[in-house]
Short mmCIF file of C-alpha atoms in Angstrom, two decimals:
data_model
loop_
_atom_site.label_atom_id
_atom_site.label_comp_id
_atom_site.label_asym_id
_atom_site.label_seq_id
_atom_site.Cartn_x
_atom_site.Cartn_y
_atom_site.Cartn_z
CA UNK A 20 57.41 18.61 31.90
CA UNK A 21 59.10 15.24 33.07
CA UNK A 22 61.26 13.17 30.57
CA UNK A 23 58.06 10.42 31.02
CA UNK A 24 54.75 12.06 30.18
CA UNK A 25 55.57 12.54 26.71
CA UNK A 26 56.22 8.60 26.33
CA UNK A 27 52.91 7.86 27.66
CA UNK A 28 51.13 10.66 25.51
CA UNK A 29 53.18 8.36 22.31
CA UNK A 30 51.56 5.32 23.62
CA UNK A 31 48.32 6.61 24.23
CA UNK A 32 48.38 7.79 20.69
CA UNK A 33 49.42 4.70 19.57
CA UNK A 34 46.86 3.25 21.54
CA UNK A 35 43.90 5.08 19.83
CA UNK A 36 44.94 4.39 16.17
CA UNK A 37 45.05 0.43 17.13
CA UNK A 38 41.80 0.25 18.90
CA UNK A 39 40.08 2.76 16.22
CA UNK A 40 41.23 0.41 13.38
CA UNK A 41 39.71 -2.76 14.93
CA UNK A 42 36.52 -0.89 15.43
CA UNK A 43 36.35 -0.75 12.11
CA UNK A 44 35.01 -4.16 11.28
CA UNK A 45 31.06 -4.77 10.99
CA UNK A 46 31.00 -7.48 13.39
CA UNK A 47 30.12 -7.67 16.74
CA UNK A 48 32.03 -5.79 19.39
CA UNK A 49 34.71 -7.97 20.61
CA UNK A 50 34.12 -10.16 17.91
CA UNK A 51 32.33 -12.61 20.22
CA UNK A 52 29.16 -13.49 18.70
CA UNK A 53 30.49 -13.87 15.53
CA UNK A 54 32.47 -16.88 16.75
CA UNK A 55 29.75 -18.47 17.64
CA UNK A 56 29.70 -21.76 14.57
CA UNK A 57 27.77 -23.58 13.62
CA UNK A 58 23.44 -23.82 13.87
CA UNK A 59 23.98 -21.34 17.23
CA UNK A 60 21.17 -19.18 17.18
CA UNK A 61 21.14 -15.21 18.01
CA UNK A 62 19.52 -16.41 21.32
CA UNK A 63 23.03 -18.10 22.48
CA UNK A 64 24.61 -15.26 21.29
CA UNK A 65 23.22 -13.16 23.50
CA UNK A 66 23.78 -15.17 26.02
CA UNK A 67 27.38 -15.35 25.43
CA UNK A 68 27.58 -11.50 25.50
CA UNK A 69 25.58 -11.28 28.55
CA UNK A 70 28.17 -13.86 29.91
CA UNK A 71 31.29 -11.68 28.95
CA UNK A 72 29.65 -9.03 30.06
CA UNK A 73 28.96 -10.23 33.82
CA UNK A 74 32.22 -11.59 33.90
CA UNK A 75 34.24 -8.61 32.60
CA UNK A 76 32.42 -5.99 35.28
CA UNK A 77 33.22 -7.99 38.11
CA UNK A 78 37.01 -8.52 36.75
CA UNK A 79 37.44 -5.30 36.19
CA UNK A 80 36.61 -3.94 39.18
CA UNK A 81 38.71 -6.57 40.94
CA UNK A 82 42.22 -6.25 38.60
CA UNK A 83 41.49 -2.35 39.48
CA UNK A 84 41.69 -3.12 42.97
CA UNK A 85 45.37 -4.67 42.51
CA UNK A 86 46.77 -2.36 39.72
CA UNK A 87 45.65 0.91 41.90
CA UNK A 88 48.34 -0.37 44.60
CA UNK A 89 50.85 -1.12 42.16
CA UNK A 90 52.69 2.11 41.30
CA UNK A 91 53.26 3.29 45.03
CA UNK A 92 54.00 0.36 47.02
CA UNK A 93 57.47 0.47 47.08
CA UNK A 94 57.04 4.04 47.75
CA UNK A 95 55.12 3.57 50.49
CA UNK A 96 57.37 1.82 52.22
CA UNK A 97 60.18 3.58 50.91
CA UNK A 98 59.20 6.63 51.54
CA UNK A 99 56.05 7.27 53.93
CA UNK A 100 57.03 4.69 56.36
CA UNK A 101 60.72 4.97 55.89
CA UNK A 102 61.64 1.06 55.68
CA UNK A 103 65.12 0.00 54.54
CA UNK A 104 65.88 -1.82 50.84
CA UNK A 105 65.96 -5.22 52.82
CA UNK A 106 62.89 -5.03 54.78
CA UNK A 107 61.15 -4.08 52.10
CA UNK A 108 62.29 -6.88 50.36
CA UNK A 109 61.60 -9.21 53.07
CA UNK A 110 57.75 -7.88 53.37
CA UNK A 111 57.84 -8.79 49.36
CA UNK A 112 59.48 -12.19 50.44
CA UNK A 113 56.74 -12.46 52.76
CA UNK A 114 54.08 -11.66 50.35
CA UNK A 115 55.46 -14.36 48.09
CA UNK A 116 55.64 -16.96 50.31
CA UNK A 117 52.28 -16.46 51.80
CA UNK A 118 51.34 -16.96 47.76
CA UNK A 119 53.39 -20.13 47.31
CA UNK A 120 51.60 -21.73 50.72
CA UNK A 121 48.36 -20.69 49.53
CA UNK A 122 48.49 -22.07 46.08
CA UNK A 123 48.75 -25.62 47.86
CA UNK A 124 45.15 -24.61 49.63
CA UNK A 125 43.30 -22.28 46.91
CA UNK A 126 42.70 -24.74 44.43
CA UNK A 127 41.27 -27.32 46.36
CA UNK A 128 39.09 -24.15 48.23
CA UNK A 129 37.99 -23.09 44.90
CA UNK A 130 37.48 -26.91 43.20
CA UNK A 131 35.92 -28.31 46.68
CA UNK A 132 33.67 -24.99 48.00
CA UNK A 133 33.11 -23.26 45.07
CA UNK A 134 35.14 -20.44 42.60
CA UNK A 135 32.40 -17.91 43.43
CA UNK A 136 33.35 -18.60 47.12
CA UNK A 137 37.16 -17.90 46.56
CA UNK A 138 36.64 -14.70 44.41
CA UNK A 139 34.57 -13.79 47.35
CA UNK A 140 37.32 -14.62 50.24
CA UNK A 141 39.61 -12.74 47.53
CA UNK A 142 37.95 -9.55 47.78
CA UNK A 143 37.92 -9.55 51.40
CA UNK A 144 41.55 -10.73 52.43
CA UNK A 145 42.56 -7.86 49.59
CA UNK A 146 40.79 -4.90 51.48
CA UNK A 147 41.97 -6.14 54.56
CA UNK A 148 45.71 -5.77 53.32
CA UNK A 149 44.81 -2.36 52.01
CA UNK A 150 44.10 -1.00 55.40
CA UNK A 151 46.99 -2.73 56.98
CA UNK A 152 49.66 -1.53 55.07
CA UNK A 153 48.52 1.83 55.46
CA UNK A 154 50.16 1.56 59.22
CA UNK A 155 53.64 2.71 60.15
CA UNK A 156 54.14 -0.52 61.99
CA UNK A 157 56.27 -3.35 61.26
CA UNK A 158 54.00 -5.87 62.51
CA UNK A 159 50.48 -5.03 60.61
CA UNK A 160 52.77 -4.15 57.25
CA UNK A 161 54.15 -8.14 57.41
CA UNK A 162 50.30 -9.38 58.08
CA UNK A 163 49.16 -7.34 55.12
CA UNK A 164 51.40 -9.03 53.33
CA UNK A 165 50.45 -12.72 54.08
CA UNK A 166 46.99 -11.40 53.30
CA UNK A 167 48.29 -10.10 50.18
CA UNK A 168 50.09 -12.64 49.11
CA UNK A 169 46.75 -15.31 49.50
CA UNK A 170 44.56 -12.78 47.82
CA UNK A 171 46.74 -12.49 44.73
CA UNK A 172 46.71 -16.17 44.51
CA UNK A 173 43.14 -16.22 44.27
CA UNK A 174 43.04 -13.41 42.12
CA UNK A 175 45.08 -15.39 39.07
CA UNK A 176 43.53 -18.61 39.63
CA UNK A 177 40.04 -18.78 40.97
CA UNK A 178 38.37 -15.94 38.22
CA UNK A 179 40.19 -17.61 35.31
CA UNK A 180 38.52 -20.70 36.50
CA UNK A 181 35.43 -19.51 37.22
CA UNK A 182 34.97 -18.05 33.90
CA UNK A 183 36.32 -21.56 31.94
CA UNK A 184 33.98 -23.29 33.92
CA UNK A 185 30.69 -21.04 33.58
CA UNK A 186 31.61 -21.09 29.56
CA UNK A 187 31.83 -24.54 29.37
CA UNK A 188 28.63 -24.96 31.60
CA UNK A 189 26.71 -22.54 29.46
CA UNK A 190 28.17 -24.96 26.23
CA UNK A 191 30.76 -22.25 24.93
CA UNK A 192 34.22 -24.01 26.06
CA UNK A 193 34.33 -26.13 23.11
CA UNK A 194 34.51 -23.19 20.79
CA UNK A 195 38.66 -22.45 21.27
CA UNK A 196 37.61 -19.32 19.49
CA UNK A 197 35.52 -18.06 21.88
CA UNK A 198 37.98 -18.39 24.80
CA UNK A 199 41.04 -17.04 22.71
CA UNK A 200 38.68 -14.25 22.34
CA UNK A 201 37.89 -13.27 25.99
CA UNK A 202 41.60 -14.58 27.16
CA UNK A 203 42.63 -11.37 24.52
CA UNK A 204 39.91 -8.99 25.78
CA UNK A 205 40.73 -10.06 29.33
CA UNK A 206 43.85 -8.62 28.85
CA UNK A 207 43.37 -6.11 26.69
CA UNK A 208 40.70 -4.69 29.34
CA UNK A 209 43.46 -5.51 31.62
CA UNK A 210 45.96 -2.92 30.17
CA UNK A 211 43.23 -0.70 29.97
CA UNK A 212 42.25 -0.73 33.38
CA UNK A 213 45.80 -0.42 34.71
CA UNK A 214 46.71 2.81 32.78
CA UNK A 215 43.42 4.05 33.97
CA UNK A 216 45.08 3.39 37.67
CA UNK A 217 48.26 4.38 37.04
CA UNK A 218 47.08 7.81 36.53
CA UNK A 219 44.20 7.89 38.81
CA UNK A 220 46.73 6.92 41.55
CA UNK A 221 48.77 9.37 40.45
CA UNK A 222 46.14 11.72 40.86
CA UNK A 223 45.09 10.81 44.63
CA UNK A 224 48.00 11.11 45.72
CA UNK A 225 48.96 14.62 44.38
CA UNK A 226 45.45 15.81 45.35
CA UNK A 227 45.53 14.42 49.02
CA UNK A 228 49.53 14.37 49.31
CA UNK A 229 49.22 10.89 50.85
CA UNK A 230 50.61 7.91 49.30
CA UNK A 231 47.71 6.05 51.09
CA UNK A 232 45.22 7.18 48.79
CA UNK A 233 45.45 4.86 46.15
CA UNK A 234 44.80 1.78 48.85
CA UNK A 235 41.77 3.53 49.68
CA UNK A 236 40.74 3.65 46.40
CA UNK A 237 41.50 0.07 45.93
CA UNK A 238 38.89 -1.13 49.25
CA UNK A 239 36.37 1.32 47.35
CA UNK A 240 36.68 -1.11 44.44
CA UNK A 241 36.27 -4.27 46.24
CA UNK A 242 33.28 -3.75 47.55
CA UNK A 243 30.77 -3.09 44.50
CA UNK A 244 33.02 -6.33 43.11
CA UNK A 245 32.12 -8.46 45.88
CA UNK A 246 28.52 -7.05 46.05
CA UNK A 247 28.34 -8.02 42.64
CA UNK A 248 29.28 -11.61 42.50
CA UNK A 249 27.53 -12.63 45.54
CA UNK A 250 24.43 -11.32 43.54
CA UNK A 251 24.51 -12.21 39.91
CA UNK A 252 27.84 -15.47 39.62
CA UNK A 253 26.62 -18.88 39.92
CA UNK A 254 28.51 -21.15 42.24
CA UNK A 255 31.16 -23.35 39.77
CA UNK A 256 32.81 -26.33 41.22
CA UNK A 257 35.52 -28.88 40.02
CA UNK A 258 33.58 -30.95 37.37
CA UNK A 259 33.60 -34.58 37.99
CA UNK A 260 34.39 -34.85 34.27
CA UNK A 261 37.57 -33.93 32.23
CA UNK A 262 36.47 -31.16 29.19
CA UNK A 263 35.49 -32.92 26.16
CA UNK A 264 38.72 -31.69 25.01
CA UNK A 265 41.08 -33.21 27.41
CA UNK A 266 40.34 -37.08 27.58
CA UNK A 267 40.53 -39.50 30.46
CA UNK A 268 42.69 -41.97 28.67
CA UNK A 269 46.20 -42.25 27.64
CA UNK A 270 46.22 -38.69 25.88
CA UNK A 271 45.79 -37.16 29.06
CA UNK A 272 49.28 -38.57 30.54
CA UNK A 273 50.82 -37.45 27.54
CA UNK A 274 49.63 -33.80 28.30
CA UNK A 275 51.62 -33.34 31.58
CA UNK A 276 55.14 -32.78 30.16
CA UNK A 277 53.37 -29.82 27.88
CA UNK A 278 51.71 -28.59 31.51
CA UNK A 279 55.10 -29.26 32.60
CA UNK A 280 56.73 -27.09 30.08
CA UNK A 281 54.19 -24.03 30.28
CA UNK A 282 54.60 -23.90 34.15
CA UNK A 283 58.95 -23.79 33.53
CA UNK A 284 58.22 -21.02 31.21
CA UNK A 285 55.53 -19.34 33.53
CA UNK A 286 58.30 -19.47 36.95
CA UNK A 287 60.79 -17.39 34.55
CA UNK A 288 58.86 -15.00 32.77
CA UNK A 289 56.30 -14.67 35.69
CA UNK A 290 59.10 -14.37 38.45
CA UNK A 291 61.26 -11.76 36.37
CA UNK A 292 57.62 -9.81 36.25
CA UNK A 293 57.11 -10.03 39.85
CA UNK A 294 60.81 -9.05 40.52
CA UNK A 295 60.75 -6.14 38.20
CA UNK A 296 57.27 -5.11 40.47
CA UNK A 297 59.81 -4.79 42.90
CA UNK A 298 62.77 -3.26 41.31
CA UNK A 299 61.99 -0.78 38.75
CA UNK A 300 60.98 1.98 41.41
CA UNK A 301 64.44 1.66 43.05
CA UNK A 302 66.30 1.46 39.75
CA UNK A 303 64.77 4.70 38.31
CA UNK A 304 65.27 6.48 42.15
CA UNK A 305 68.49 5.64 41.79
CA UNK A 306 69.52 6.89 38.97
CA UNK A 307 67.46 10.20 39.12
CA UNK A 308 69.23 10.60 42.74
CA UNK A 309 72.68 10.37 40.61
CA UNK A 310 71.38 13.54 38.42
CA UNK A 311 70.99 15.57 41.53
CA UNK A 312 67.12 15.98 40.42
CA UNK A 313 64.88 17.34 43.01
CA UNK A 314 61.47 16.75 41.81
CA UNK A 315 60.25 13.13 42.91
CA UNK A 316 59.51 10.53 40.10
CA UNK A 317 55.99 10.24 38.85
CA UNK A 318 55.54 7.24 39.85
CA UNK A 319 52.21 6.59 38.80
CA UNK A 320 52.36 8.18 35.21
CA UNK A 321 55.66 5.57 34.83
CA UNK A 322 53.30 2.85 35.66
CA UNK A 323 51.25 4.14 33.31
CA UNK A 324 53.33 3.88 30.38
CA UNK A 325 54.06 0.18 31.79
CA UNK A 326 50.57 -0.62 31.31
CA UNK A 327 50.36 1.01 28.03
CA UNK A 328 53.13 -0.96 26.66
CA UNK A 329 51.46 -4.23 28.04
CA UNK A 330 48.31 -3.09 26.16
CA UNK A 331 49.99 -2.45 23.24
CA UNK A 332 51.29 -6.35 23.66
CA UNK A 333 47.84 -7.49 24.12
CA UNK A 334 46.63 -5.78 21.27
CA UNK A 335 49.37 -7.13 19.23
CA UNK A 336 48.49 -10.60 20.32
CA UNK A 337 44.84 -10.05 19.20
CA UNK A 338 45.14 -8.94 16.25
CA UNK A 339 47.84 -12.29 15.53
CA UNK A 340 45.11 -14.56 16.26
CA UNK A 341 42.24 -12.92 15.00
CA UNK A 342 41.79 -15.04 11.83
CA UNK A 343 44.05 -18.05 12.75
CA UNK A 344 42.10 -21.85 13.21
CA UNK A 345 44.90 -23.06 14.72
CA UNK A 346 45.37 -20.71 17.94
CA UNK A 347 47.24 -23.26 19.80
CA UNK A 348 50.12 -23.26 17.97
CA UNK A 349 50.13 -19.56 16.83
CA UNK A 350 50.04 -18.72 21.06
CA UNK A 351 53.00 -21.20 21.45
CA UNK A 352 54.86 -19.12 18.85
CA UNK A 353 53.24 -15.73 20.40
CA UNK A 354 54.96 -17.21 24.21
CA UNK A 355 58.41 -17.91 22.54
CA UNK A 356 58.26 -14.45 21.15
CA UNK A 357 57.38 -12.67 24.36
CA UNK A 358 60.43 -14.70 25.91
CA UNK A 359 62.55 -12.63 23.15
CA UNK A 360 61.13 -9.65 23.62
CA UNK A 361 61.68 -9.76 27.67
CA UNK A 362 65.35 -10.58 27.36
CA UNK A 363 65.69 -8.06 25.44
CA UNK A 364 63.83 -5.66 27.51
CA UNK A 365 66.17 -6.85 30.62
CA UNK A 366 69.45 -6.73 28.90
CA UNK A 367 68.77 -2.74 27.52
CA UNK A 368 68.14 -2.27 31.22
CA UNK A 369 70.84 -3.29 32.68
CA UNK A 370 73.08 -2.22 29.55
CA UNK A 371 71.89 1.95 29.71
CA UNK A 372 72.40 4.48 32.37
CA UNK A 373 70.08 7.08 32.17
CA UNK A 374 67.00 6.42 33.72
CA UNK A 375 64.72 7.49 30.50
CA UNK A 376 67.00 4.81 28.89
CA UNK A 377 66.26 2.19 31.05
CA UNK A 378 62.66 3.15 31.79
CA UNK A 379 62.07 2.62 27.46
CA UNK A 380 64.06 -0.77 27.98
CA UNK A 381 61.30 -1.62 30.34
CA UNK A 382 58.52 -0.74 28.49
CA UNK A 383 59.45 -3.21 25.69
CA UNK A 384 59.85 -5.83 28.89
CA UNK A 385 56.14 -5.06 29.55
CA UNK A 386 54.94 -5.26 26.16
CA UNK A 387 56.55 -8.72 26.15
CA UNK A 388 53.80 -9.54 29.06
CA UNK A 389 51.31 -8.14 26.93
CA UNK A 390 51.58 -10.63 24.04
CA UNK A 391 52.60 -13.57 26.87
CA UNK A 392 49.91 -13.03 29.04
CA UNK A 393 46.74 -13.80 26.56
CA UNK A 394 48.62 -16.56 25.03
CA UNK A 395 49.59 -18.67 27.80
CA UNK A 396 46.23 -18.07 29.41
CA UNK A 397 44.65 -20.06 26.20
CA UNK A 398 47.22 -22.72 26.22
CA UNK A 399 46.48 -23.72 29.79
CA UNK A 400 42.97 -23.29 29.35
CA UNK A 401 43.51 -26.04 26.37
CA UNK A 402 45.83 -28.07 28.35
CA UNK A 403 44.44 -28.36 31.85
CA UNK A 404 41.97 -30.66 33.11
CA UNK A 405 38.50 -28.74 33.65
CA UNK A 406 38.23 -31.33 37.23
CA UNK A 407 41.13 -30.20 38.56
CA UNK A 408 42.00 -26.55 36.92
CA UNK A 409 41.86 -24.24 39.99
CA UNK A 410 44.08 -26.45 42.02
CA UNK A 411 46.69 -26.94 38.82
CA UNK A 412 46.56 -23.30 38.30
CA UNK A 413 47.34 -22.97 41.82
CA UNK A 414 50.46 -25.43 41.53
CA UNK A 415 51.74 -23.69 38.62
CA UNK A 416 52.36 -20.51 40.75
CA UNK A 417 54.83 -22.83 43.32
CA UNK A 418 57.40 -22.28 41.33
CA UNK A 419 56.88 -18.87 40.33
CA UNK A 420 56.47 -18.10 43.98
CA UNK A 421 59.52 -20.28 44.95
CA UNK A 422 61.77 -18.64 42.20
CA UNK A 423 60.83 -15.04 43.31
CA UNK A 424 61.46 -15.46 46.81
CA UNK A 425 65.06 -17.07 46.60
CA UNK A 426 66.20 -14.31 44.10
CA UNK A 427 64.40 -11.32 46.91
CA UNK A 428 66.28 -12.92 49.79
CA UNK A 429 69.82 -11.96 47.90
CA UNK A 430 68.38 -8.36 48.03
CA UNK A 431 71.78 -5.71 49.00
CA UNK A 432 70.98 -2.02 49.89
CA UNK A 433 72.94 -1.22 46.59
CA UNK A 434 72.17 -0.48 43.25
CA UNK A 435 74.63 -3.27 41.56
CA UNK A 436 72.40 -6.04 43.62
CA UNK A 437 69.49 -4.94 41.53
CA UNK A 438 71.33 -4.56 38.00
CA UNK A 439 73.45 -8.24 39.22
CA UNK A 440 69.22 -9.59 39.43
CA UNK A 441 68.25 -7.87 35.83
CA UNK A 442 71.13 -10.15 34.16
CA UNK A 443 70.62 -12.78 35.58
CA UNK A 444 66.47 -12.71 34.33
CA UNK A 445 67.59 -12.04 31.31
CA UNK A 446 70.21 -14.87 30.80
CA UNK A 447 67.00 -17.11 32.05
CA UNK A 448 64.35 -15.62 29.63
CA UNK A 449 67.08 -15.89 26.79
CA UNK A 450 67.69 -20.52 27.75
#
């Protein structure tokens, strides 16, 4: 048995005893109807749930779509089509900057023509990708790409927004409870989903010996998920109205320096994320190359335990703000302590030698996302203007994008270029 599996069996474990405990309350799955205050009768309860539970298929199936790529993409091009350490990171580069550009266009897509419309043009510039980079060729790989990097931008902005604005239209968004709620289940489902394809991916390729499989699998997802919202999601536009929450006067001038601050944290974190995406396959090659081992990494089992550990975050996160009235702050304090948690994650990584070593390091780096990603998902759904959300969500990502791209274009074919990136992530998480 690999040095890995048993990690993942610890998490999974782990896993089972944390989601068996908070079963264990009388209320509600999810604990969404009993958030519901007030003189709210069952009747808008159920309504709620049938909400979440539209919402959540669909989601699902999409976020599968993207995590069942995610463990072999580097392989891929590492080793099916046999591209060297910079091209690969120029078709990431490429990705990213096809990302950045379309966050100045998604937004207004999504605010002007509709969110249901951009989910829509999401699940078909993703398939598209899939099949291109499934060719040996240099050309289709760097269109796949573009696409790629324009459905992913979609992805993170336009089915947040849709779901803000389809709870606020159905008279849930001023309950802060509500949304903290599906913002944790969102991500908890979210680890779920990518463990799920970490191993399923894992599985196609060792039963087809292709590492094409898994983008396959990915098209076969997309297409229920767009049958799906063209058929039951309501069309959701840009309101003409700021939320209730967010007013049109003075207060909402003093709001931009907090938007300001979330998107500085969001570039750092975010781009360290998107980095490691591209890094941690090489890193752990590298080192098992070192130790003369001949049997090939599993790849998606490793992701795996990523996802696990991001779970574990999420469920961590959830079980903070369970009983809190005053979620705002407690997700500020949840983002500053993901921040620690990452540079800690990065440091250990660059710090140990062995690959198991580093590969533990990274897991704590991922559970970091898992308690960042639920709270700063509530904090800009609090801050954000409901008129304008999909196009500041797509902003936000500039950066992000920007940030990724300049550190990718330093890429070396050596192993110190990738530990010199590590510190340097980690000396930003830590400021």
């Amino acid at each position: 048995m690999d040095a890995y599996t048993p990690t993942l069996v610890a998490l999974l474990i782990i896993l089972a005893v944390v989601f068996l405990r908070q079963k264990k309350p009388s209320s509600p799955p999810l604990l969404i109807i009993t958030q519901v205050e007030g003189e709210k009768s069952n009747t808008v309860g159920d309504e709620l749930v049938t909400f979440r539970a539209r919402f959540l298929q669909i989601y699902s199936l999409a976020i599968a779509a993207d995590w069942l790529q995610g463990s072999f993409t580097y392989s891929l091009y590492k080793n099916t089509h046999q591209v060297t350490e910079t091209t690969i990171a120029s078709l990431f580069i490429t990705g990213f900057l096809s990302a950045g550009i379309g966050a100045f266009f998604a937004g207004t897509f999504a605010d002007r023509f509709g969110q249901k419309r951009a989910c829509l043009s999401y699940c078909f510039l993703y398939a598209v990708s899939c099949l291109l980079i499934m060719s040996p060729n240099l050309k289709p790989l760097f269109i796949g790409r573009v696409l790629s990097g324009l459905g992913t931008t979609i992805l993170f902005t336009a089915f947040e927004a849709w779901m803000i604005a389809e709870c606020n239209r159905l008279g849930f968004g001023d309950d802060d409870g509500i949304l903290n709620s599906i913002f944790g289940t969102m991500s908890v489902l979210n680890g779920f989903i990518a463990i799920t394809c970490g191993l399923v991916s894992q599985l196609l390729v060792k039963l087809t010996s292709s590492e094409k499989a898994p983008f396959i699998a990915s098209i076969i997802c997309l297409v229920p998920a767009s049958y799906l919202i063209s058929t039951s999601w309501v069309e959701n536009y840009g309101t003409k109205n700021l939320s209730s929450r967010v007013p049109s006067d003075g207060t909402l001038s003093r709001l931009w320096p907090r938007i300001f601050t979330v998107t500085y944290v969001t570039t750092f974190l975010e781009g360290s994320m998107y980095i490691m995406v591209f890094s941690w396959a090489g890193i752990l090659i590298s080192d098992d190359k070192t130790s003369n081992n001949s049997v090939s990494l599993p790849f998606g089992i490793i992701f795996a335990s990523f996802m696990s550990s991001m779970t574990l975050g999420s469920y961590i996160f959830k079980i903070a703000t369970k009983h809190d009235n005053h979620s705002l702050q407690v997700s500020s304090h949840a983002i500053q302590i993901a921040l620690s948690f990452a540079a800690s994650g990065l440091l250990l990584a660059v710090m140990f030698e062995r690959a198991i070593f580093r590969f533990w390091a990274l897991c704590l780096f991922e559970l970091s996302l898992g308690i960042y990603f639920p709270a700063v998902a509530y904090v800009k759904g609090i801050l954000v203007p409901e008129e304008h959300r999909a196009k500041i969500y797509g902003a936000m990502r500039l950066p992000v994008n920007a940030f990724v791209m300049f550190v990718l274009s330093k890429v070396e074919d050596t192993d110190e270029s990738r530990e010199d990136r590590l510190v340097r992530y980690e000396g930003i998480d830590i400021s």
